[in-house]
mmCIF file of C-alpha atoms and ligand atoms in Angstrom:
data_model
loop_
_atom_site.group_PDB
_atom_site.id
_atom_site.type_symbol
_atom_site.label_atom_id
_atom_site.label_comp_id
_atom_site.label_asym_id
_atom_site.label_seq_id
_atom_site.Cartn_x
_atom_site.Cartn_y
_atom_site.Cartn_z
ATOM 1 C CA MET T 1146 41.471 64.164 -2.101
ATOM 2 C CA GLY T 1147 43.587 61.389 -3.586
ATOM 3 C CA TYR T 1148 44.552 59.234 -0.618
ATOM 4 C CA LYS T 1149 47.863 57.405 -0.467
ATOM 5 C CA VAL T 1150 46.201 54.646 1.531
ATOM 6 C CA ARG T 1151 42.515 54.125 0.992
ATOM 7 C CA PHE T 1152 40.168 52.773 3.610
ATOM 8 C CA VAL T 1153 39.060 49.988 1.256
ATOM 9 C CA ASN T 1154 39.969 49.156 -2.339
ATOM 10 C CA PRO T 1155 37.015 47.397 -3.992
ATOM 11 C CA ASP T 1156 38.669 47.711 -7.411
ATOM 12 C CA ARG T 1157 41.825 46.016 -6.169
ATOM 13 C CA ASN T 1158 39.792 43.349 -4.417
ATOM 14 C CA TYR T 1159 37.999 42.657 -7.706
ATOM 15 C CA GLN T 1160 41.341 42.176 -9.483
ATOM 16 C CA MET T 1161 42.297 39.551 -6.873
ATOM 17 C CA ILE T 1162 39.330 37.338 -7.804
ATOM 18 C CA LYS T 1163 38.477 38.689 -11.238
ATOM 19 C CA ARG T 1164 38.424 35.385 -13.093
ATOM 20 C CA GLU T 1165 35.856 33.775 -10.783
ATOM 21 C CA ILE T 1166 33.721 36.900 -10.480
ATOM 22 C CA ASP T 1167 33.667 37.300 -14.266
ATOM 23 C CA GLU T 1168 32.750 33.638 -14.695
ATOM 24 C CA ALA T 1169 29.885 34.019 -12.244
ATOM 25 C CA TYR T 1170 28.695 37.113 -14.094
ATOM 26 C CA PHE T 1171 28.728 35.460 -17.510
ATOM 27 C CA GLU T 1172 27.021 32.350 -16.215
ATOM 28 C CA VAL T 1173 24.162 34.303 -14.640
ATOM 29 C CA MET T 1174 23.795 36.668 -17.582
ATOM 30 C CA SER T 1175 23.949 34.042 -20.282
ATOM 31 C CA LYS T 1176 21.269 31.986 -18.544
ATOM 32 C CA GLY T 1177 19.168 35.023 -17.698
ATOM 33 C CA ASP T 1178 18.905 33.775 -14.108
ATOM 34 C CA LEU T 1179 18.095 37.007 -12.339
ATOM 35 C CA ILE T 1180 15.483 36.342 -9.652
ATOM 36 C CA ASP T 1181 15.314 33.533 -7.088
ATOM 37 C CA ARG T 1182 17.484 31.031 -8.937
ATOM 38 C CA GLN T 1183 20.104 28.440 -8.083
ATOM 39 C CA HIS T 1184 22.898 30.893 -7.218
ATOM 40 C CA LEU T 1185 20.744 32.329 -4.471
ATOM 41 C CA ARG T 1186 20.010 28.843 -3.095
ATOM 42 C CA SER T 1187 23.672 27.873 -3.270
ATOM 43 C CA PHE T 1188 24.780 31.021 -1.454
ATOM 44 C CA GLU T 1189 22.100 30.564 1.203
ATOM 45 C CA GLU T 1190 23.209 26.985 1.828
ATOM 46 C CA ASN T 1191 26.865 27.955 2.071
ATOM 47 C CA LEU T 1192 26.157 30.943 4.305
ATOM 48 C CA ALA T 1193 24.112 28.807 6.709
ATOM 49 C CA VAL T 1194 26.959 26.282 6.933
ATOM 50 C CA PHE T 1195 29.504 29.063 7.465
ATOM 51 C CA VAL T 1196 27.461 30.650 10.269
ATOM 52 C CA GLY T 1197 26.350 27.345 11.797
ATOM 53 C CA THR T 1198 22.585 27.585 11.373
ATOM 54 C CA LYS T 1199 20.008 25.435 9.591
ATOM 55 C CA TYR T 1200 18.772 28.197 7.295
ATOM 56 C CA ALA T 1201 19.860 31.393 5.601
ATOM 57 C CA VAL T 1202 17.475 33.614 3.660
ATOM 58 C CA GLY T 1203 18.917 36.200 1.267
ATOM 59 C CA LEU T 1204 17.455 39.698 1.506
ATOM 60 C CA ASN T 1205 18.113 43.088 0.032
ATOM 61 C CA SER T 1206 20.083 44.626 2.911
ATOM 62 C CA GLY T 1207 21.088 44.388 6.541
ATOM 63 C CA TYR T 1208 18.267 46.762 7.357
ATOM 64 C CA ASP T 1209 15.780 44.370 5.730
ATOM 65 C CA ALA T 1210 17.236 41.524 7.761
ATOM 66 C CA LEU T 1211 16.595 43.422 11.015
ATOM 67 C CA HIS T 1212 13.154 44.559 9.931
ATOM 68 C CA MET T 1213 12.145 41.076 8.775
ATOM 69 C CA SER T 1214 13.432 39.505 11.984
ATOM 70 C CA LEU T 1215 11.350 41.790 14.172
ATOM 71 C CA ARG T 1216 8.273 41.104 12.053
ATOM 72 C CA ALA T 1217 8.909 37.359 12.187
ATOM 73 C CA ALA T 1218 9.085 37.629 15.973
ATOM 74 C CA GLY T 1219 5.790 39.512 16.048
ATOM 75 C CA VAL T 1220 7.343 42.654 17.544
ATOM 76 C CA GLY T 1221 5.170 45.715 16.939
ATOM 77 C CA LEU T 1222 3.121 48.519 18.408
ATOM 78 C CA GLY T 1223 3.433 48.900 22.169
ATOM 79 C CA ASP T 1224 6.577 46.781 22.386
ATOM 80 C CA GLU T 1225 9.962 48.009 23.527
ATOM 81 C CA VAL T 1226 13.198 46.747 22.041
ATOM 82 C CA ILE T 1227 16.613 47.220 23.631
ATOM 83 C CA VAL T 1228 19.343 48.462 21.282
ATOM 84 C CA PRO T 1229 22.846 49.831 21.908
ATOM 85 C CA ALA T 1230 23.358 53.604 21.955
ATOM 86 C CA HIS T 1231 26.401 53.178 19.708
ATOM 87 C CA THR T 1232 25.566 51.415 16.455
ATOM 88 C CA PHE T 1233 24.646 52.090 12.860
ATOM 89 C CA ILE T 1234 21.236 53.776 12.750
ATOM 90 C CA ALA T 1235 19.574 50.877 10.883
ATOM 91 C CA THR T 1236 19.527 48.813 14.099
ATOM 92 C CA CYS T 1237 17.274 51.398 15.688
ATOM 93 C CA SER T 1238 15.282 52.348 12.576
ATOM 94 C CA ALA T 1239 14.126 48.748 12.090
ATOM 95 C CA VAL T 1240 12.565 48.899 15.565
ATOM 96 C CA VAL T 1241 10.816 52.200 14.883
ATOM 97 C CA ASN T 1242 9.578 51.018 11.495
ATOM 98 C CA VAL T 1243 7.706 48.020 12.946
ATOM 99 C CA GLY T 1244 5.930 50.424 15.301
ATOM 100 C CA ALA T 1245 7.895 49.493 18.424
ATOM 101 C CA THR T 1246 9.908 51.763 20.719
ATOM 102 C CA PRO T 1247 13.691 51.526 20.876
ATOM 103 C CA VAL T 1248 15.191 51.725 24.368
ATOM 104 C CA LEU T 1249 18.838 52.632 24.143
ATOM 105 C CA VAL T 1250 21.527 51.150 26.402
ATOM 106 C CA ASP T 1251 25.091 52.411 26.723
ATOM 107 C CA VAL T 1252 28.030 50.393 25.436
ATOM 108 C CA ALA T 1253 31.116 49.095 27.230
ATOM 109 C CA LYS T 1254 34.816 49.571 26.432
ATOM 110 C CA ASP T 1255 34.585 47.058 23.586
ATOM 111 C CA PHE T 1256 31.983 49.253 21.791
ATOM 112 C CA ASN T 1257 29.237 46.641 22.361
ATOM 113 C CA ILE T 1258 26.158 46.778 24.570
ATOM 114 C CA ASP T 1259 27.064 46.908 28.254
ATOM 115 C CA GLY T 1260 25.750 43.734 29.891
ATOM 116 C CA ASP T 1261 25.665 45.500 33.279
ATOM 117 C CA LYS T 1262 23.201 48.081 31.995
ATOM 118 C CA ILE T 1263 20.674 45.937 30.153
ATOM 119 C CA GLU T 1264 18.460 44.880 33.039
ATOM 120 C CA GLU T 1265 17.790 48.426 34.246
ATOM 121 C CA ALA T 1266 16.353 49.201 30.774
ATOM 122 C CA ILE T 1267 13.865 46.313 30.830
ATOM 123 C CA SER T 1268 10.199 47.125 31.487
ATOM 124 C CA ASP T 1269 6.934 45.167 31.300
ATOM 125 C CA ASN T 1270 6.754 46.137 27.631
ATOM 126 C CA THR T 1271 10.196 44.881 26.625
ATOM 127 C CA ARG T 1272 9.852 42.174 23.978
ATOM 128 C CA ALA T 1273 13.250 41.933 22.354
ATOM 129 C CA ILE T 1274 16.886 42.843 22.494
ATOM 130 C CA ILE T 1275 19.198 43.504 19.557
ATOM 131 C CA PRO T 1276 22.834 43.054 20.543
ATOM 132 C CA VAL T 1277 25.130 44.443 17.844
ATOM 133 C CA HIS T 1278 28.486 42.787 17.198
ATOM 134 C CA LEU T 1279 30.391 45.872 16.203
ATOM 135 C CA SER T 1280 33.520 45.952 14.051
ATOM 136 C CA GLY T 1281 34.016 42.189 14.043
ATOM 137 C CA TYR T 1282 33.860 41.566 17.788
ATOM 138 C CA MET T 1283 30.832 39.963 19.375
ATOM 139 C CA ALA T 1284 28.710 41.356 22.153
ATOM 140 C CA ASP T 1285 28.733 39.296 25.349
ATOM 141 C CA MET T 1286 26.232 36.746 24.057
ATOM 142 C CA PRO T 1287 26.327 34.301 26.987
ATOM 143 C CA ARG T 1288 25.286 37.206 29.202
ATOM 144 C CA VAL T 1289 22.696 38.544 26.723
ATOM 145 C CA MET T 1290 21.148 35.082 26.322
ATOM 146 C CA ASP T 1291 20.924 34.640 30.111
ATOM 147 C CA ILE T 1292 19.124 37.956 30.476
ATOM 148 C CA ALA T 1293 16.846 37.145 27.545
ATOM 149 C CA ASP T 1294 15.947 33.786 29.131
ATOM 150 C CA LYS T 1295 15.277 35.407 32.489
ATOM 151 C CA TYR T 1296 12.877 38.007 31.019
ATOM 152 C CA ASN T 1297 11.572 35.908 28.132
ATOM 153 C CA LEU T 1298 12.897 38.240 25.430
ATOM 154 C CA VAL T 1299 13.481 37.561 21.756
ATOM 155 C CA VAL T 1300 17.105 38.028 20.685
ATOM 156 C CA VAL T 1301 17.832 39.355 17.199
ATOM 157 C CA GLU T 1302 21.567 39.582 16.546
ATOM 158 C CA ASP T 1303 22.759 42.491 14.466
ATOM 159 C CA ALA T 1304 25.787 40.668 13.106
ATOM 160 C CA CYS T 1305 26.164 42.939 10.065
ATOM 161 C CA GLN T 1306 29.771 43.746 10.982
ATOM 162 C CA SER T 1307 30.881 40.357 12.249
ATOM 163 C CA LEU T 1308 30.637 37.555 9.712
ATOM 164 C CA GLY T 1309 33.061 34.850 10.831
ATOM 165 C CA SER T 1310 33.497 35.912 14.462
ATOM 166 C CA SER T 1311 32.552 33.645 17.327
ATOM 167 C CA ILE T 1312 32.514 33.058 21.068
ATOM 168 C CA ASN T 1313 33.871 29.699 22.200
ATOM 169 C CA GLY T 1314 33.536 28.504 18.614
ATOM 170 C CA LYS T 1315 29.836 29.384 18.277
ATOM 171 C CA GLY T 1316 29.413 31.742 15.361
ATOM 172 C CA ALA T 1317 27.946 35.222 15.346
ATOM 173 C CA GLY T 1318 24.432 35.010 13.966
ATOM 174 C CA SER T 1319 23.743 31.553 15.429
ATOM 175 C CA TRP T 1320 22.779 32.577 18.971
ATOM 176 C CA GLY T 1321 19.539 34.508 18.654
ATOM 177 C CA LEU T 1322 16.258 33.856 16.876
ATOM 178 C CA THR T 1323 18.002 35.331 13.848
ATOM 179 C CA GLY T 1324 21.382 36.665 12.848
ATOM 180 C CA CYS T 1325 21.199 39.688 10.548
ATOM 181 C CA TRP T 1326 23.768 40.216 7.802
ATOM 182 C CA SER T 1327 24.714 43.036 5.491
ATOM 183 C CA PHE T 1328 26.645 42.576 2.272
ATOM 184 C CA TYR T 1329 27.051 46.281 1.675
ATOM 185 C CA PRO T 1330 30.173 46.625 -0.520
ATOM 186 C CA PHE T 1331 32.548 47.601 2.298
ATOM 187 C CA LYS T 1332 31.564 44.780 4.626
ATOM 188 C CA ILE T 1333 33.934 41.885 5.207
ATOM 189 C CA LEU T 1334 31.781 39.959 2.734
ATOM 190 C CA GLY T 1335 30.716 42.760 0.417
ATOM 191 C CA GLY T 1336 28.701 42.538 -2.758
ATOM 192 C CA TYR T 1337 28.611 45.003 -5.625
ATOM 193 C CA GLY T 1338 25.583 46.833 -4.302
ATOM 194 C CA ASP T 1339 23.185 46.289 -1.438
ATOM 195 C CA GLY T 1340 22.572 42.834 -0.046
ATOM 196 C CA GLY T 1341 21.706 41.108 3.188
ATOM 197 C CA ALA T 1342 20.422 37.930 4.801
ATOM 198 C CA ILE T 1343 19.102 36.378 7.960
ATOM 199 C CA THR T 1344 20.351 33.140 9.428
ATOM 200 C CA THR T 1345 18.164 31.091 11.748
ATOM 201 C CA ASP T 1346 17.484 27.605 13.093
ATOM 202 C CA ASP T 1347 13.746 28.228 13.150
ATOM 203 C CA PRO T 1348 11.931 26.810 10.094
ATOM 204 C CA ASP T 1349 8.915 29.089 10.625
ATOM 205 C CA VAL T 1350 11.097 32.199 10.646
ATOM 206 C CA ALA T 1351 12.913 31.046 7.508
ATOM 207 C CA LEU T 1352 9.609 30.359 5.752
ATOM 208 C CA PHE T 1353 8.160 33.698 6.863
ATOM 209 C CA ALA T 1354 11.163 35.597 5.484
ATOM 210 C CA THR T 1355 11.186 33.546 2.264
ATOM 211 C CA ARG T 1356 7.588 34.529 1.590
ATOM 212 C CA MET T 1357 7.665 38.093 2.872
ATOM 213 C CA ARG T 1358 10.736 39.022 0.837
ATOM 214 C CA TYR T 1359 8.632 38.253 -2.222
ATOM 215 C CA ASN T 1360 5.510 40.251 -1.384
ATOM 216 C CA GLY T 1361 4.193 37.523 0.870
ATOM 217 C CA GLU T 1362 3.910 35.005 -1.950
ATOM 218 C CA ASP T 1363 4.627 31.297 -1.802
ATOM 219 C CA ARG T 1364 6.494 30.966 -5.099
ATOM 220 C CA GLU T 1365 5.294 27.397 -5.652
ATOM 221 C CA THR T 1366 1.586 27.773 -4.996
ATOM 222 C CA GLY T 1367 1.151 31.470 -5.803
ATOM 223 C CA GLU T 1368 -0.701 31.937 -2.504
ATOM 224 C CA TYR T 1369 -0.162 35.224 -0.653
ATOM 225 C CA HIS T 1370 0.397 34.602 3.045
ATOM 226 C CA GLY T 1371 0.388 38.212 4.144
ATOM 227 C CA HIS T 1372 1.307 41.708 3.019
ATOM 228 C CA GLY T 1373 5.001 41.514 2.352
ATOM 229 C CA PHE T 1374 7.878 43.425 0.814
ATOM 230 C CA THR T 1375 10.143 43.402 -2.207
ATOM 231 C CA CYS T 1376 13.484 42.669 -0.625
ATOM 232 C CA LEU T 1377 14.979 39.589 -2.214
ATOM 233 C CA LEU T 1378 18.744 39.226 -2.626
ATOM 234 C CA ASP T 1379 19.436 39.354 -6.377
ATOM 235 C CA ASN T 1380 20.596 36.112 -7.917
ATOM 236 C CA LEU T 1381 23.544 37.941 -9.503
ATOM 237 C CA GLN T 1382 24.683 39.372 -6.159
ATOM 238 C CA ALA T 1383 24.296 35.922 -4.610
ATOM 239 C CA ALA T 1384 26.549 34.452 -7.313
ATOM 240 C CA PHE T 1385 29.244 37.049 -6.529
ATOM 241 C CA LEU T 1386 28.884 36.590 -2.782
ATOM 242 C CA ASP T 1387 29.168 32.830 -3.136
ATOM 243 C CA VAL T 1388 32.559 33.309 -4.829
ATOM 244 C CA LYS T 1389 33.725 35.719 -2.145
ATOM 245 C CA LEU T 1390 32.527 33.525 0.717
ATOM 246 C CA ARG T 1391 35.086 30.912 -0.360
ATOM 247 C CA TYR T 1392 37.863 33.470 0.204
ATOM 248 C CA LEU T 1393 36.549 34.758 3.500
ATOM 249 C CA PRO T 1394 38.507 32.440 5.835
ATOM 250 C CA ASP T 1395 41.795 33.519 4.182
ATOM 251 C CA TRP T 1396 40.774 37.158 4.256
ATOM 252 C CA ILE T 1397 40.047 36.895 7.972
ATOM 253 C CA VAL T 1398 43.530 35.467 8.551
ATOM 254 C CA ARG T 1399 44.978 38.432 6.667
ATOM 255 C CA ARG T 1400 42.938 40.896 8.744
ATOM 256 C CA LYS T 1401 44.198 39.318 11.952
ATOM 257 C CA GLN T 1402 47.779 39.662 10.705
ATOM 258 C CA ILE T 1403 47.223 43.344 9.994
ATOM 259 C CA ALA T 1404 45.665 43.844 13.430
ATOM 260 C CA GLU T 1405 48.671 42.157 15.020
ATOM 261 C CA ARG T 1406 51.038 44.423 13.105
ATOM 262 C CA TYR T 1407 49.107 47.507 14.231
ATOM 263 C CA ARG T 1408 49.252 46.221 17.787
ATOM 264 C CA GLN T 1409 53.017 45.627 17.692
ATOM 265 C CA ALA T 1410 53.687 49.031 16.208
ATOM 266 C CA LEU T 1411 51.242 51.208 18.154
ATOM 267 C CA SER T 1412 50.720 49.733 21.616
ATOM 268 C CA ASP T 1413 53.393 51.950 23.217
ATOM 269 C CA ILE T 1414 51.259 55.058 22.549
ATOM 270 C CA THR T 1415 49.391 55.726 25.773
ATOM 271 C CA ASP T 1416 46.919 58.191 24.226
ATOM 272 C CA LEU T 1417 45.730 55.528 21.821
ATOM 273 C CA LEU T 1418 43.424 52.663 22.849
ATOM 274 C CA LEU T 1419 43.693 49.700 20.500
ATOM 275 C CA PRO T 1420 40.890 47.172 19.894
ATOM 276 C CA HIS T 1421 42.490 44.135 21.528
ATOM 277 C CA TYR T 1422 40.357 42.899 24.392
ATOM 278 C CA GLU T 1423 41.992 39.588 25.396
ATOM 279 C CA ARG T 1424 38.732 37.986 26.408
ATOM 280 C CA PRO T 1425 39.084 34.185 26.426
ATOM 281 C CA GLY T 1426 36.952 32.518 23.767
ATOM 282 C CA PHE T 1427 36.072 35.782 21.955
ATOM 283 C CA ASP T 1428 37.400 35.808 18.396
ATOM 284 C CA HIS T 1429 37.866 39.225 16.737
ATOM 285 C CA ILE T 1430 37.778 39.191 12.938
ATOM 286 C CA TYR T 1431 38.499 42.926 12.519
ATOM 287 C CA GLN T 1432 35.829 44.094 10.133
ATOM 288 C CA ASN T 1433 37.130 47.419 11.406
ATOM 289 C CA TYR T 1434 40.254 48.336 13.340
ATOM 290 C CA THR T 1435 38.757 51.084 15.464
ATOM 291 C CA VAL T 1436 41.118 52.882 17.803
ATOM 292 C CA ARG T 1437 40.256 55.515 20.388
ATOM 293 C CA ALA T 1438 42.534 58.526 20.158
ATOM 294 C CA LYS T 1439 42.388 61.006 23.033
ATOM 295 C CA GLN T 1440 42.982 63.805 20.523
ATOM 296 C CA GLY T 1441 39.821 62.973 18.525
ATOM 297 C CA ASN T 1442 39.468 65.083 15.405
ATOM 298 C CA ASP T 1443 43.043 66.382 15.531
ATOM 299 C CA PHE T 1444 44.214 62.794 15.215
ATOM 300 C CA SER T 1445 41.844 61.795 12.396
ATOM 301 C CA GLU T 1446 42.514 65.033 10.502
ATOM 302 C CA HIS T 1447 46.271 64.476 10.745
ATOM 303 C CA LEU T 1448 45.834 61.055 9.132
ATOM 304 C CA LYS T 1449 43.633 62.397 6.363
ATOM 305 C CA LYS T 1450 45.914 65.344 5.675
ATOM 306 C CA ASN T 1451 48.793 62.931 5.280
ATOM 307 C CA GLY T 1452 46.963 60.710 2.826
ATOM 308 C CA VAL T 1453 45.463 58.027 5.064
ATOM 309 C CA GLU T 1454 41.732 57.572 4.617
ATOM 310 C CA VAL T 1455 40.031 56.849 7.955
ATOM 311 C CA LEU T 1456 36.456 56.554 9.192
ATOM 312 C CA THR T 1457 35.208 58.341 12.282
ATOM 313 C CA GLN T 1458 31.916 56.580 12.857
ATOM 314 C CA PHE T 1459 30.215 58.072 14.654
ATOM 315 C CA ARG T 1460 31.262 61.528 15.868
ATOM 316 C CA LYS T 1461 27.649 62.497 16.522
ATOM 317 C CA PRO T 1462 25.746 59.765 18.381
ATOM 318 C CA TYR T 1463 22.572 58.867 16.515
ATOM 319 C CA TYR T 1464 20.255 59.745 19.415
ATOM 320 C CA ARG T 1465 21.443 63.355 19.124
ATOM 321 C CA HIS T 1466 19.964 63.724 15.648
ATOM 322 C CA GLU T 1467 16.780 65.653 16.333
ATOM 323 C CA GLY T 1468 14.879 64.252 13.384
ATOM 324 C CA LEU T 1469 14.963 60.777 14.901
ATOM 325 C CA GLY T 1470 12.991 61.748 18.003
ATOM 326 C CA LEU T 1471 14.904 59.439 20.344
ATOM 327 C CA VAL T 1472 15.312 59.649 24.106
ATOM 328 C CA ASP T 1473 18.797 60.438 25.422
ATOM 329 C CA ARG T 1474 18.872 58.791 28.870
ATOM 330 C CA GLY T 1475 22.566 59.623 29.272
ATOM 331 C CA PHE T 1476 25.185 57.344 27.717
ATOM 332 C CA PRO T 1477 28.609 58.389 29.048
ATOM 333 C CA GLU T 1478 30.658 55.696 27.329
ATOM 334 C CA THR T 1479 29.028 56.353 23.954
ATOM 335 C CA GLU T 1480 29.615 60.082 24.423
ATOM 336 C CA ALA T 1481 33.289 59.562 25.247
ATOM 337 C CA LEU T 1482 34.086 57.110 22.486
ATOM 338 C CA SER T 1483 32.215 59.154 19.884
ATOM 339 C CA ARG T 1484 34.736 61.948 20.358
ATOM 340 C CA GLU T 1485 37.648 59.544 19.994
ATOM 341 C CA VAL T 1486 36.805 56.822 17.456
ATOM 342 C CA CYS T 1487 38.909 56.436 14.365
ATOM 343 C CA SER T 1488 38.995 53.335 12.164
ATOM 344 C CA LEU T 1489 42.331 52.735 10.434
ATOM 345 C CA PRO T 1490 42.530 51.142 6.977
ATOM 346 C CA MET T 1491 41.785 47.425 7.314
ATOM 347 C CA ASN T 1492 40.988 45.181 4.392
ATOM 348 C CA ALA T 1493 42.184 42.042 2.667
ATOM 349 C CA GLU T 1494 43.702 43.897 -0.267
ATOM 350 C CA ILE T 1495 45.929 46.384 1.534
ATOM 351 C CA THR T 1496 49.700 45.956 1.038
ATOM 352 C CA ASP T 1497 52.308 45.647 3.781
ATOM 353 C CA GLU T 1498 53.878 48.918 2.571
ATOM 354 C CA GLU T 1499 50.560 50.697 2.992
ATOM 355 C CA ILE T 1500 50.177 49.384 6.533
ATOM 356 C CA GLU T 1501 53.668 50.617 7.368
ATOM 357 C CA TYR T 1502 52.732 54.014 5.972
ATOM 358 C CA VAL T 1503 49.624 54.146 8.193
ATOM 359 C CA ILE T 1504 51.762 53.229 11.203
ATOM 360 C CA LYS T 1505 54.351 55.867 10.359
ATOM 361 C CA THR T 1506 51.628 58.491 9.993
ATOM 362 C CA VAL T 1507 49.990 57.567 13.301
ATOM 363 C CA ARG T 1508 53.325 57.661 15.084
ATOM 364 C CA SER T 1509 54.256 61.010 13.550
ATOM 365 C CA PHE T 1510 51.113 62.551 15.102
ATOM 366 C CA TYR T 1511 52.550 61.696 18.509
ATOM 367 C CA GLY T 1512 55.977 63.008 17.568
ATOM 368 C CA LEU T 1513 57.430 59.476 17.404
HETATM 369 C C1 PLP O 2179 25.801 47.305 12.617
HETATM 370 C C2 PLP O 2179 25.018 47.464 11.349
HETATM 371 N N1 PLP O 2179 23.695 47.235 11.371
HETATM 372 C C3 PLP O 2179 22.959 47.335 10.253
HETATM 373 C C4 PLP O 2179 23.510 47.688 9.045
HETATM 374 C C5 PLP O 2179 22.625 47.864 7.877
HETATM 375 O O1 PLP O 2179 23.043 47.150 6.758
HETATM 376 P P1 PLP O 2179 22.649 47.672 5.279
HETATM 377 O O2 PLP O 2179 23.460 48.874 4.991
HETATM 378 O O3 PLP O 2179 22.975 46.504 4.399
HETATM 379 O O4 PLP O 2179 21.186 47.947 5.315
HETATM 380 C C6 PLP O 2179 24.885 47.923 8.981
HETATM 381 C C7 PLP O 2179 25.558 48.269 7.709
HETATM 382 O O5 PLP O 2179 25.889 49.330 7.352
HETATM 383 C C8 PLP O 2179 25.660 47.835 10.157
HETATM 384 O O6 PLP O 2179 26.972 48.092 10.152
#
């Protein structure tokens, strides 16, 4: 259906920065700089500075970033890795695909892993924990790091949805052994196809990923240091992402303004839980503006029927998909929020009129 307000507008976003994106394209194409060239290095340097780490290594996707991180940490067969029960499936699949066993933990009211429930999931085989910073709001990293220290666990941050967020000024992706990033087109920093990266302070991890993304090869000596993968971030994508990274701070400001407008206009609706958590030091950058509506599908269908494109990730929790063979230990919060989640349009290119239309449509559902 033709929506009046789309969830994201990549075409409109392109028009906002067309001149610089086109320049980047023509520069890369006219030089023929396609693989592992200076645009990739430049983007990696700028990303590392933005996140607050020593290194960034460009990869093909957020999934690759998670997978590579677990391999760099030596996680494999016989190991258990703690992951949240509410996340994008790639968090869990990366664990399975290195031969380890995911152990799911329920989330809290902020959609992130529940710090009170982590320790009961730890066994003698637990090697790592992957906190996910969902929708632009970080998991309780001081708590996660304390638990990881206590049990000697590796921390891999799935920061794919939270570029630019922080706790007490320390950026997402700079707490764990690695931060994992996705530049999937609809992310806050989205490319024009798949893309990803890890950030890290550990030179060995950075070197491992730099070799393994290129089939294990050291590009200078030609030596293979192990059986690797083909999962390098394209130089062209890196050139585009480098342009967009310069705009990101302004785009985050715009997202916060939109979130504030939604809050002002919708906080009187008692059947609607808004994503404002008021936790001192926690900075929300609103990759997504995910509300919980008591009326679940009726609410999201009303919005769609009236021309507002929304996302309902995820109505069916991933551990309920039989083909994945996962263990459902009972996750009441995930079950409850899965029935209720609905992400409203939130992006840097949306107009004020469109936001007002979303608000009007939400309010009309409640007869207001
Ligand atoms: C929380 C989370 N983890 C991992 C990923 C995987 O990223 P990609 O799609 O780039 O593989 C995504 C992106 O969709 C995500 O949102």
